Amino acid sequence: MKNIIISDVTLRDGNHAVKHQINKDIIKIYSKFAEENKIDILEVGHGNGLGASSLTIGRSKVSNLDAIKLAKKNLKKTKLSVHSIPGFSTLEDLKLAIDNGADLIRVGCNSSDIDIIERQFLYCKKNKVESWCVFMMFHQIYPNNRYITIVKNLKKIGIKTFIVMDSAGILLPEDIKKIFKNLRKLNVRSGFHGHNNLGCAVSNTLEAIKHGATIVDCAIRGFGAGAGNTQLELIIALLKKLRISKKFNERHFYNMSDKFVKILKKNKIDYQDIFTNPISISTGLNGLFSGFSPKIRSFAEKYNVSPYDISNLAGEKQLAAGQDDLLMNIAHNLSMIRKKRIKIKLYRI
């Protein structure tokens, strides 16, 4: 038996799946469920975390601050966490989150920009609030084991917990095995956040647990960006079947899985079951943020170009979360190229 910590991201990453329209009713119902069913950590807020609500990224139905306050009312043993990406969030955002009940700050950034997070960690340390490092777009620092040096440097400022976030859903079980074997050698606490673009979220999560991860991010029905996250009720069932943990009553999670879709429909929130579709596969293969999928589809339709061409070019440019506006530029440029080709063909005829 292992003490596996379940970090439930349904009310944060799940916001991506409904254009950040999770409302107060859903927060209230789900936070009560998390507390009653021994979920270790519940994360709330805009899909991109503190300070991210905007016209470009998407406006939240409920502000991060209100989400924190509402969830906290229903949580006692379950810890409340928030996602903080420097650039979107400021120290003032952290202060408001901490003052209103956030127990854990998960400081995330695209792995190529890891040098910008130190200020937020030092702020959390000063205010005696637990903070974790979340390596978003982890595949960017996977080649040549670049992450090993980064982890060693971050340990020096007191960071003890590191989450491997496969934002693009591009990593495979063999990759996960290598990563977590190396993290275990570094004597740090580690966790995994999977996305299902290539259908490996659950298998990758189990591989991470097998090789030392003690924290796993999950969401009910896989509710999350793009092809979705590691499915909570499935992990609960497998933890029991594999005799890893008997902490949870799987029947309660099955019931919530059924109930959750009904809650969304009752609140008139447009939602389609998360599944791996061709665009999600394409973003996965191109190492793109999973949340880009709906915007790639939308821009492809608007400019009458192939979504796969958008995905390929965005991958070449290594676009990261928050650069959504550049997807439109790519689609527009592809459209102009397409029109020029058509004119040339007509001229030749």
mmCIF file of C-alpha atoms in Angstrom:
data_model
loop_
_atom_site.group_PDB
_atom_site.id
_atom_site.type_symbol
_atom_site.label_atom_id
_atom_site.label_comp_id
_atom_site.label_asym_id
_atom_site.label_seq_id
_atom_site.Cartn_x
_atom_site.Cartn_y
_atom_site.Cartn_z
ATOM 1 C CA MET A 1 0.000 0.000 0.000
ATOM 2 C CA LYS A 2 1.171 3.517 -0.853
ATOM 3 C CA ASN A 3 0.021 6.865 0.428
ATOM 4 C CA ILE A 4 -1.045 8.334 -2.899
ATOM 5 C CA ILE A 5 -2.196 11.951 -2.740
ATOM 6 C CA ILE A 6 -5.096 12.721 -5.061
ATOM 7 C CA SER A 7 -5.054 16.287 -6.341
ATOM 8 C CA ASP A 8 -8.444 16.901 -7.935
ATOM 9 C CA VAL A 9 -8.260 19.518 -10.722
ATOM 10 C CA THR A 10 -11.881 19.223 -11.887
ATOM 11 C CA LEU A 11 -12.792 22.773 -10.814
ATOM 12 C CA ARG A 12 -9.650 24.322 -12.339
ATOM 13 C CA ASP A 13 -8.393 22.413 -15.396
ATOM 14 C CA GLY A 14 -11.987 21.359 -15.999
ATOM 15 C CA ASN A 15 -12.807 25.001 -16.639
ATOM 16 C CA HIS A 16 -11.027 24.674 -19.995
ATOM 17 C CA ALA A 17 -13.642 22.151 -21.117
ATOM 18 C CA VAL A 18 -16.523 24.611 -20.632
ATOM 19 C CA LYS A 19 -14.858 27.885 -21.637
ATOM 20 C CA HIS A 20 -14.271 28.738 -17.962
ATOM 21 C CA GLN A 21 -18.013 28.732 -17.183
ATOM 22 C CA ILE A 22 -17.997 26.606 -14.004
ATOM 23 C CA ASN A 23 -20.418 28.443 -11.708
ATOM 24 C CA LYS A 24 -21.029 28.799 -7.989
ATOM 25 C CA ASP A 25 -23.551 25.958 -7.883
ATOM 26 C CA ILE A 26 -21.040 23.495 -9.341
ATOM 27 C CA ILE A 27 -18.254 24.692 -7.038
ATOM 28 C CA LYS A 28 -20.507 24.248 -4.014
ATOM 29 C CA ILE A 29 -21.696 20.738 -4.970
ATOM 30 C CA TYR A 30 -18.288 19.449 -6.001
ATOM 31 C CA SER A 31 -16.322 20.865 -3.080
ATOM 32 C CA LYS A 32 -18.755 19.140 -0.702
ATOM 33 C CA PHE A 33 -18.214 15.896 -2.611
ATOM 34 C CA ALA A 34 -14.428 16.266 -2.364
ATOM 35 C CA GLU A 35 -14.568 16.785 1.404
ATOM 36 C CA GLU A 36 -16.975 13.899 2.007
ATOM 37 C CA ASN A 37 -14.915 11.483 -0.097
ATOM 38 C CA LYS A 38 -11.467 12.140 1.344
ATOM 39 C CA ILE A 39 -9.989 13.901 -1.664
ATOM 40 C CA ASP A 40 -6.621 15.167 -0.444
ATOM 41 C CA ILE A 41 -6.474 18.371 -2.471
ATOM 42 C CA LEU A 42 -9.051 20.300 -4.492
ATOM 43 C CA GLU A 43 -7.933 22.946 -6.961
ATOM 44 C CA VAL A 44 -10.254 25.757 -8.055
ATOM 45 C CA GLY A 45 -10.192 28.736 -10.383
ATOM 46 C CA HIS A 46 -9.768 29.797 -13.976
ATOM 47 C CA GLY A 47 -8.256 27.114 -16.208
ATOM 48 C CA ASN A 48 -5.013 29.071 -16.477
ATOM 49 C CA GLY A 49 -5.021 29.987 -12.798
ATOM 50 C CA LEU A 50 -4.852 33.227 -10.836
ATOM 51 C CA GLY A 51 -5.120 36.424 -12.854
ATOM 52 C CA ALA A 52 -5.764 34.653 -16.156
ATOM 53 C CA SER A 53 -9.387 35.606 -16.759
ATOM 54 C CA SER A 54 -9.386 37.791 -19.884
ATOM 55 C CA LEU A 55 -11.003 38.255 -23.285
ATOM 56 C CA THR A 56 -8.066 36.559 -25.011
ATOM 57 C CA ILE A 57 -7.827 33.509 -22.757
ATOM 58 C CA GLY A 58 -11.460 33.412 -21.652
ATOM 59 C CA ARG A 59 -13.508 35.136 -18.950
ATOM 60 C CA SER A 60 -14.368 33.156 -15.809
ATOM 61 C CA LYS A 61 -17.983 32.797 -14.785
ATOM 62 C CA VAL A 62 -16.787 33.019 -11.173
ATOM 63 C CA SER A 63 -13.737 35.046 -10.180
ATOM 64 C CA ASN A 64 -10.792 33.183 -8.693
ATOM 65 C CA LEU A 65 -11.327 34.958 -5.395
ATOM 66 C CA ASP A 66 -15.023 34.020 -5.206
ATOM 67 C CA ALA A 67 -14.214 30.420 -6.176
ATOM 68 C CA ILE A 68 -11.659 30.209 -3.369
ATOM 69 C CA LYS A 69 -14.054 31.647 -0.785
ATOM 70 C CA LEU A 70 -16.926 29.373 -1.808
ATOM 71 C CA ALA A 71 -14.889 26.176 -1.926
ATOM 72 C CA LYS A 72 -13.194 26.945 1.393
ATOM 73 C CA LYS A 73 -16.568 27.049 3.161
ATOM 74 C CA ASN A 74 -17.055 23.370 2.335
ATOM 75 C CA LEU A 75 -13.537 22.084 3.012
ATOM 76 C CA LYS A 76 -12.057 21.043 6.338
ATOM 77 C CA LYS A 77 -9.715 18.102 5.839
ATOM 78 C CA THR A 78 -9.390 18.531 2.088
ATOM 79 C CA LYS A 79 -6.732 21.119 1.238
ATOM 80 C CA LEU A 80 -7.603 23.948 -1.138
ATOM 81 C CA SER A 81 -5.089 24.712 -3.874
ATOM 82 C CA VAL A 82 -4.743 27.294 -6.627
ATOM 83 C CA HIS A 83 -2.701 27.361 -9.812
ATOM 84 C CA SER A 84 -0.435 30.377 -10.256
ATOM 85 C CA ILE A 85 1.444 31.193 -13.448
ATOM 86 C CA PRO A 86 3.756 34.206 -13.057
ATOM 87 C CA GLY A 87 2.860 36.619 -15.823
ATOM 88 C CA PHE A 88 -0.840 35.946 -15.394
ATOM 89 C CA SER A 89 -0.650 36.198 -11.607
ATOM 90 C CA THR A 90 1.006 38.766 -9.368
ATOM 91 C CA LEU A 91 2.082 38.719 -5.741
ATOM 92 C CA GLU A 92 -1.140 40.588 -4.960
ATOM 93 C CA ASP A 93 -3.104 37.663 -6.435
ATOM 94 C CA LEU A 94 -1.151 35.294 -4.183
ATOM 95 C CA LYS A 95 -1.870 37.470 -1.155
ATOM 96 C CA LEU A 96 -5.623 37.468 -1.837
ATOM 97 C CA ALA A 97 -5.638 33.704 -2.368
ATOM 98 C CA ILE A 98 -3.723 33.039 0.837
ATOM 99 C CA ASP A 99 -5.747 35.526 2.892
ATOM 100 C CA ASN A 100 -8.983 33.860 1.786
ATOM 101 C CA GLY A 101 -8.063 30.286 2.548
ATOM 102 C CA ALA A 102 -5.778 28.769 -0.070
ATOM 103 C CA ASP A 103 -3.706 26.073 1.661
ATOM 104 C CA LEU A 104 -1.431 25.333 -1.272
ATOM 105 C CA ILE A 105 -0.008 27.432 -4.115
ATOM 106 C CA ARG A 106 0.984 25.393 -7.156
ATOM 107 C CA VAL A 107 3.350 27.686 -9.014
ATOM 108 C CA GLY A 108 3.473 26.704 -12.635
ATOM 109 C CA CYS A 109 5.169 27.986 -15.723
ATOM 110 C CA ASN A 110 6.124 26.743 -19.124
ATOM 111 C CA SER A 111 9.260 24.735 -18.561
ATOM 112 C CA SER A 112 11.313 26.971 -20.830
ATOM 113 C CA ASP A 113 10.563 29.964 -18.557
ATOM 114 C CA ILE A 114 11.427 28.343 -15.249
ATOM 115 C CA ASP A 115 13.616 31.262 -14.153
ATOM 116 C CA ILE A 116 10.580 33.518 -13.532
ATOM 117 C CA ILE A 117 9.037 31.528 -10.673
ATOM 118 C CA GLU A 118 11.507 32.120 -7.840
ATOM 119 C CA ARG A 119 9.855 35.330 -6.637
ATOM 120 C CA GLN A 120 6.516 33.609 -6.030
ATOM 121 C CA PHE A 121 8.123 30.732 -4.152
ATOM 122 C CA LEU A 122 10.007 33.092 -1.881
ATOM 123 C CA TYR A 123 6.747 34.966 -1.215
ATOM 124 C CA CYS A 124 4.990 31.726 -0.222
ATOM 125 C CA LYS A 125 7.910 30.747 1.966
ATOM 126 C CA LYS A 126 7.849 34.137 3.706
ATOM 127 C CA ASN A 127 4.111 33.746 4.366
ATOM 128 C CA LYS A 128 4.529 30.131 5.535
ATOM 129 C CA VAL A 129 2.246 28.697 2.852
ATOM 130 C CA GLU A 130 3.002 25.385 1.152
ATOM 131 C CA SER A 131 4.058 25.761 -2.483
ATOM 132 C CA TRP A 132 4.889 23.278 -5.234
ATOM 133 C CA CYS A 133 6.676 23.652 -8.535
ATOM 134 C CA VAL A 134 4.595 22.634 -11.565
ATOM 135 C CA PHE A 135 6.629 22.019 -14.720
ATOM 136 C CA MET A 136 4.146 22.867 -17.475
ATOM 137 C CA MET A 137 4.969 21.662 -21.017
ATOM 138 C CA PHE A 138 7.435 19.255 -19.439
ATOM 139 C CA HIS A 139 8.427 17.747 -22.777
ATOM 140 C CA GLN A 140 10.382 20.938 -23.502
ATOM 141 C CA ILE A 141 12.940 20.112 -20.816
ATOM 142 C CA TYR A 142 12.806 16.331 -21.184
ATOM 143 C CA PRO A 143 15.431 15.999 -23.969
ATOM 144 C CA ASN A 144 18.951 15.470 -22.653
ATOM 145 C CA ASN A 145 17.551 15.338 -19.082
ATOM 146 C CA ARG A 146 17.586 19.143 -18.819
ATOM 147 C CA TYR A 147 15.085 18.943 -15.958
ATOM 148 C CA ILE A 148 17.641 17.298 -13.635
ATOM 149 C CA THR A 149 19.808 20.423 -13.452
ATOM 150 C CA ILE A 150 16.707 22.617 -13.090
ATOM 151 C CA VAL A 151 15.377 20.563 -10.170
ATOM 152 C CA LYS A 152 18.765 20.675 -8.452
ATOM 153 C CA ASN A 153 18.842 24.469 -8.744
ATOM 154 C CA LEU A 154 15.267 24.875 -7.482
ATOM 155 C CA LYS A 155 15.990 22.633 -4.497
ATOM 156 C CA LYS A 156 18.537 25.226 -3.396
ATOM 157 C CA ILE A 157 15.768 27.785 -2.775
ATOM 158 C CA GLY A 158 13.817 25.289 -0.708
ATOM 159 C CA ILE A 159 11.395 23.738 -3.208
ATOM 160 C CA LYS A 160 10.652 20.158 -2.200
ATOM 161 C CA THR A 161 7.736 19.092 -4.412
ATOM 162 C CA PHE A 162 7.748 18.934 -8.205
ATOM 163 C CA ILE A 163 4.824 18.131 -10.506
ATOM 164 C CA VAL A 164 5.495 16.864 -14.020
ATOM 165 C CA MET A 165 2.720 18.396 -16.122
ATOM 166 C CA ASP A 166 2.403 16.774 -19.528
ATOM 167 C CA SER A 167 0.464 19.767 -20.877
ATOM 168 C CA ALA A 168 0.626 18.530 -24.459
ATOM 169 C CA GLY A 169 -0.156 14.893 -23.691
ATOM 170 C CA ILE A 170 2.918 13.940 -25.702
ATOM 171 C CA LEU A 171 4.836 11.761 -23.220
ATOM 172 C CA LEU A 172 4.694 7.949 -23.353
ATOM 173 C CA PRO A 173 4.987 5.390 -20.509
ATOM 174 C CA GLU A 174 8.657 4.732 -21.275
ATOM 175 C CA ASP A 175 9.356 8.472 -20.960
ATOM 176 C CA ILE A 176 7.540 8.598 -17.627
ATOM 177 C CA LYS A 177 9.559 5.654 -16.326
ATOM 178 C CA LYS A 178 12.848 7.448 -17.068
ATOM 179 C CA ILE A 179 11.660 10.777 -15.658
ATOM 180 C CA PHE A 180 10.446 9.459 -12.313
ATOM 181 C CA LYS A 181 13.397 7.158 -11.820
ATOM 182 C CA ASN A 182 15.627 10.228 -12.140
ATOM 183 C CA LEU A 183 13.447 12.339 -9.843
ATOM 184 C CA ARG A 184 13.563 9.622 -7.194
ATOM 185 C CA LYS A 185 17.366 9.766 -7.287
ATOM 186 C CA LEU A 186 17.165 13.504 -6.586
ATOM 187 C CA ASN A 187 15.320 12.808 -3.324
ATOM 188 C CA VAL A 188 12.326 15.057 -4.008
ATOM 189 C CA ARG A 189 8.585 14.524 -3.686
ATOM 190 C CA SER A 190 7.084 14.188 -7.150
ATOM 191 C CA GLY A 191 3.727 14.065 -8.875
ATOM 192 C CA PHE A 192 2.212 13.720 -12.313
ATOM 193 C CA HIS A 193 -0.444 15.637 -14.264
ATOM 194 C CA GLY A 194 -1.433 13.789 -17.431
ATOM 195 C CA HIS A 195 -3.313 14.772 -20.556
ATOM 196 C CA ASN A 196 -4.942 12.244 -22.828
ATOM 197 C CA ASN A 197 -4.036 13.496 -26.313
ATOM 198 C CA LEU A 198 -2.332 10.235 -27.249
ATOM 199 C CA GLY A 199 -4.490 8.106 -24.958
ATOM 200 C CA CYS A 200 -1.787 7.619 -22.330
ATOM 201 C CA ALA A 201 -2.989 9.711 -19.376
ATOM 202 C CA VAL A 202 -3.978 6.745 -17.193
ATOM 203 C CA SER A 203 -1.094 4.459 -18.185
ATOM 204 C CA ASN A 204 1.368 7.319 -17.672
ATOM 205 C CA THR A 205 -0.101 8.043 -14.248
ATOM 206 C CA LEU A 206 0.253 4.428 -13.174
ATOM 207 C CA GLU A 207 3.827 4.355 -14.499
ATOM 208 C CA ALA A 208 4.616 7.499 -12.506
ATOM 209 C CA ILE A 209 3.230 5.905 -9.322
ATOM 210 C CA LYS A 210 5.214 2.730 -9.991
ATOM 211 C CA HIS A 211 8.452 4.709 -10.155
ATOM 212 C CA GLY A 212 8.048 7.020 -7.214
ATOM 213 C CA ALA A 213 5.303 9.606 -7.774
ATOM 214 C CA THR A 214 3.134 10.085 -4.688
ATOM 215 C CA ILE A 215 0.874 12.846 -6.076
ATOM 216 C CA VAL A 216 -1.482 12.413 -9.022
ATOM 217 C CA ASP A 217 -3.666 15.050 -10.660
ATOM 218 C CA CYS A 218 -7.066 13.749 -11.768
ATOM 219 C CA ALA A 219 -10.464 15.082 -12.804
ATOM 220 C CA ILE A 220 -13.926 13.529 -12.756
ATOM 221 C CA ARG A 221 -14.688 12.076 -16.216
ATOM 222 C CA GLY A 222 -11.266 13.342 -17.287
ATOM 223 C CA PHE A 223 -12.756 16.852 -17.295
ATOM 224 C CA GLY A 224 -9.996 19.157 -18.573
ATOM 225 C CA ALA A 225 -8.253 20.920 -21.451
ATOM 226 C CA GLY A 226 -8.212 19.372 -24.903
ATOM 227 C CA ALA A 227 -8.509 15.593 -24.727
ATOM 228 C CA GLY A 228 -8.846 15.865 -20.959
ATOM 229 C CA ASN A 229 -6.956 14.806 -17.848
ATOM 230 C CA THR A 230 -6.347 11.523 -16.097
ATOM 231 C CA GLN A 231 -9.823 10.250 -15.223
ATOM 232 C CA LEU A 232 -10.421 10.356 -11.477
ATOM 233 C CA GLU A 233 -12.942 7.523 -11.114
ATOM 234 C CA LEU A 234 -10.777 5.262 -13.292
ATOM 235 C CA ILE A 235 -7.684 5.918 -11.177
ATOM 236 C CA ILE A 236 -9.667 5.278 -7.990
ATOM 237 C CA ALA A 237 -10.746 1.891 -9.386
ATOM 238 C CA LEU A 238 -7.209 0.984 -10.490
ATOM 239 C CA LEU A 239 -5.637 1.999 -7.178
ATOM 240 C CA LYS A 240 -7.916 -0.522 -5.535
ATOM 241 C CA LYS A 241 -7.493 -3.251 -8.169
ATOM 242 C CA LEU A 242 -3.696 -2.964 -8.093
ATOM 243 C CA ARG A 243 -3.735 -2.884 -4.272
ATOM 244 C CA ILE A 244 -1.972 0.465 -4.213
ATOM 245 C CA SER A 245 -4.564 2.187 -2.033
ATOM 246 C CA LYS A 246 -7.876 1.320 -0.380
ATOM 247 C CA LYS A 247 -8.526 4.810 0.911
ATOM 248 C CA PHE A 248 -11.475 5.597 -1.350
ATOM 249 C CA ASN A 249 -14.961 4.169 -1.909
ATOM 250 C CA GLU A 250 -15.095 3.777 -5.688
ATOM 251 C CA ARG A 251 -18.907 3.604 -5.754
ATOM 252 C CA HIS A 252 -19.143 7.232 -4.618
ATOM 253 C CA PHE A 253 -16.885 8.307 -7.471
ATOM 254 C CA TYR A 254 -18.925 6.331 -10.010
ATOM 255 C CA ASN A 255 -22.036 8.098 -8.768
ATOM 256 C CA MET A 256 -20.432 11.534 -9.065
ATOM 257 C CA SER A 257 -19.242 10.659 -12.562
ATOM 258 C CA ASP A 258 -22.858 10.074 -13.605
ATOM 259 C CA LYS A 259 -24.130 13.033 -11.622
ATOM 260 C CA PHE A 260 -21.587 15.526 -12.904
ATOM 261 C CA VAL A 261 -22.868 15.632 -16.479
ATOM 262 C CA LYS A 262 -26.426 16.087 -15.182
ATOM 263 C CA ILE A 263 -25.238 19.009 -13.046
ATOM 264 C CA LEU A 264 -23.691 20.654 -16.110
ATOM 265 C CA LYS A 265 -26.874 20.196 -18.126
ATOM 266 C CA LYS A 266 -28.992 21.546 -15.287
ATOM 267 C CA ASN A 267 -26.830 24.664 -15.246
ATOM 268 C CA LYS A 268 -27.139 24.941 -19.052
ATOM 269 C CA ILE A 269 -23.410 24.568 -19.567
ATOM 270 C CA ASP A 270 -22.492 23.278 -23.010
ATOM 271 C CA TYR A 271 -20.316 20.224 -22.553
ATOM 272 C CA GLN A 272 -19.274 17.280 -24.664
ATOM 273 C CA ASP A 273 -17.708 14.198 -23.106
ATOM 274 C CA ILE A 274 -13.934 14.438 -23.135
ATOM 275 C CA PHE A 275 -12.332 12.115 -25.642
ATOM 276 C CA THR A 276 -9.264 11.986 -27.837
ATOM 277 C CA ASN A 277 -10.133 13.438 -31.249
ATOM 278 C CA PRO A 278 -7.944 14.073 -34.314
ATOM 279 C CA ILE A 279 -7.140 17.679 -33.352
ATOM 280 C CA SER A 280 -6.145 16.613 -29.831
ATOM 281 C CA ILE A 281 -3.898 13.938 -31.317
ATOM 282 C CA SER A 282 -2.367 16.541 -33.609
ATOM 283 C CA THR A 283 -1.674 18.973 -30.758
ATOM 284 C CA GLY A 284 -0.172 16.101 -28.775
ATOM 285 C CA LEU A 285 2.178 15.084 -31.555
ATOM 286 C CA ASN A 286 3.193 18.716 -32.069
ATOM 287 C CA GLY A 287 3.843 19.349 -28.372
ATOM 288 C CA LEU A 288 1.128 21.991 -27.984
ATOM 289 C CA PHE A 289 -0.870 22.983 -24.911
ATOM 290 C CA SER A 290 -3.984 20.774 -24.803
ATOM 291 C CA GLY A 291 -6.254 23.786 -24.284
ATOM 292 C CA PHE A 292 -5.478 25.011 -27.813
ATOM 293 C CA SER A 293 -7.708 22.351 -29.417
ATOM 294 C CA PRO A 294 -11.052 24.233 -29.457
ATOM 295 C CA LYS A 295 -9.427 27.450 -30.685
ATOM 296 C CA ILE A 296 -7.569 25.645 -33.451
ATOM 297 C CA ARG A 297 -10.884 24.168 -34.592
ATOM 298 C CA SER A 298 -12.607 27.556 -34.411
ATOM 299 C CA PHE A 299 -9.903 29.429 -36.336
ATOM 300 C CA ALA A 300 -9.701 26.649 -38.933
ATOM 301 C CA GLU A 301 -13.423 27.027 -39.626
ATOM 302 C CA LYS A 302 -13.266 30.841 -39.628
ATOM 303 C CA TYR A 303 -10.402 31.030 -42.123
ATOM 304 C CA ASN A 304 -11.282 27.864 -44.054
ATOM 305 C CA VAL A 305 -7.927 26.184 -43.518
ATOM 306 C CA SER A 306 -6.833 22.798 -42.169
ATOM 307 C CA PRO A 307 -6.691 22.542 -38.344
ATOM 308 C CA TYR A 308 -3.768 20.165 -38.767
ATOM 309 C CA ASP A 309 -1.801 22.776 -40.702
ATOM 310 C CA ILE A 310 -2.426 25.262 -37.869
ATOM 311 C CA SER A 311 -1.287 22.668 -35.346
ATOM 312 C CA ASN A 312 1.857 21.823 -37.344
ATOM 313 C CA LEU A 313 2.925 25.457 -37.688
ATOM 314 C CA ALA A 314 2.113 26.249 -34.050
ATOM 315 C CA GLY A 315 4.265 23.264 -33.085
ATOM 316 C CA GLU A 316 7.163 24.542 -35.195
ATOM 317 C CA LYS A 317 6.911 27.894 -33.420
ATOM 318 C CA GLN A 318 6.662 26.104 -30.035
ATOM 319 C CA LEU A 319 3.649 28.133 -28.922
ATOM 320 C CA ALA A 320 2.836 27.854 -25.230
ATOM 321 C CA ALA A 321 -0.284 28.398 -23.103
ATOM 322 C CA GLY A 322 -1.292 32.048 -23.192
ATOM 323 C CA GLN A 323 -0.238 32.596 -26.801
ATOM 324 C CA ASP A 324 -3.731 31.881 -28.113
ATOM 325 C CA ASP A 325 -3.801 35.036 -30.257
ATOM 326 C CA LEU A 326 -0.906 33.717 -32.337
ATOM 327 C CA LEU A 327 -3.067 30.770 -33.424
ATOM 328 C CA MET A 328 -5.336 33.256 -35.183
ATOM 329 C CA ASN A 329 -2.324 34.830 -36.909
ATOM 330 C CA ILE A 330 -1.224 31.413 -38.147
ATOM 331 C CA ALA A 331 -4.726 30.621 -39.443
ATOM 332 C CA HIS A 332 -4.944 34.011 -41.181
ATOM 333 C CA ASN A 333 -1.538 33.545 -42.833
ATOM 334 C CA LEU A 334 -2.474 30.067 -44.019
ATOM 335 C CA SER A 335 -5.654 31.512 -45.481
ATOM 336 C CA MET A 336 -3.722 34.185 -47.390
ATOM 337 C CA ILE A 337 -1.294 31.578 -48.731
ATOM 338 C CA ARG A 338 -4.235 29.428 -49.817
ATOM 339 C CA LYS A 339 -5.865 32.352 -51.666
ATOM 340 C CA LYS A 340 -2.603 33.180 -53.463
ATOM 341 C CA ARG A 341 -2.274 29.568 -54.614
ATOM 342 C CA ILE A 342 -5.834 29.581 -55.942
ATOM 343 C CA LYS A 343 -5.167 32.833 -57.864
ATOM 344 C CA ILE A 344 -1.996 31.364 -59.384
ATOM 345 C CA LYS A 345 -3.874 28.262 -60.516
ATOM 346 C CA LEU A 346 -6.627 30.392 -62.076
ATOM 347 C CA TYR A 347 -4.017 32.543 -63.839
ATOM 348 C CA ARG A 348 -2.329 29.469 -65.318
ATOM 349 C CA ILE A 349 -5.670 28.123 -66.544
#
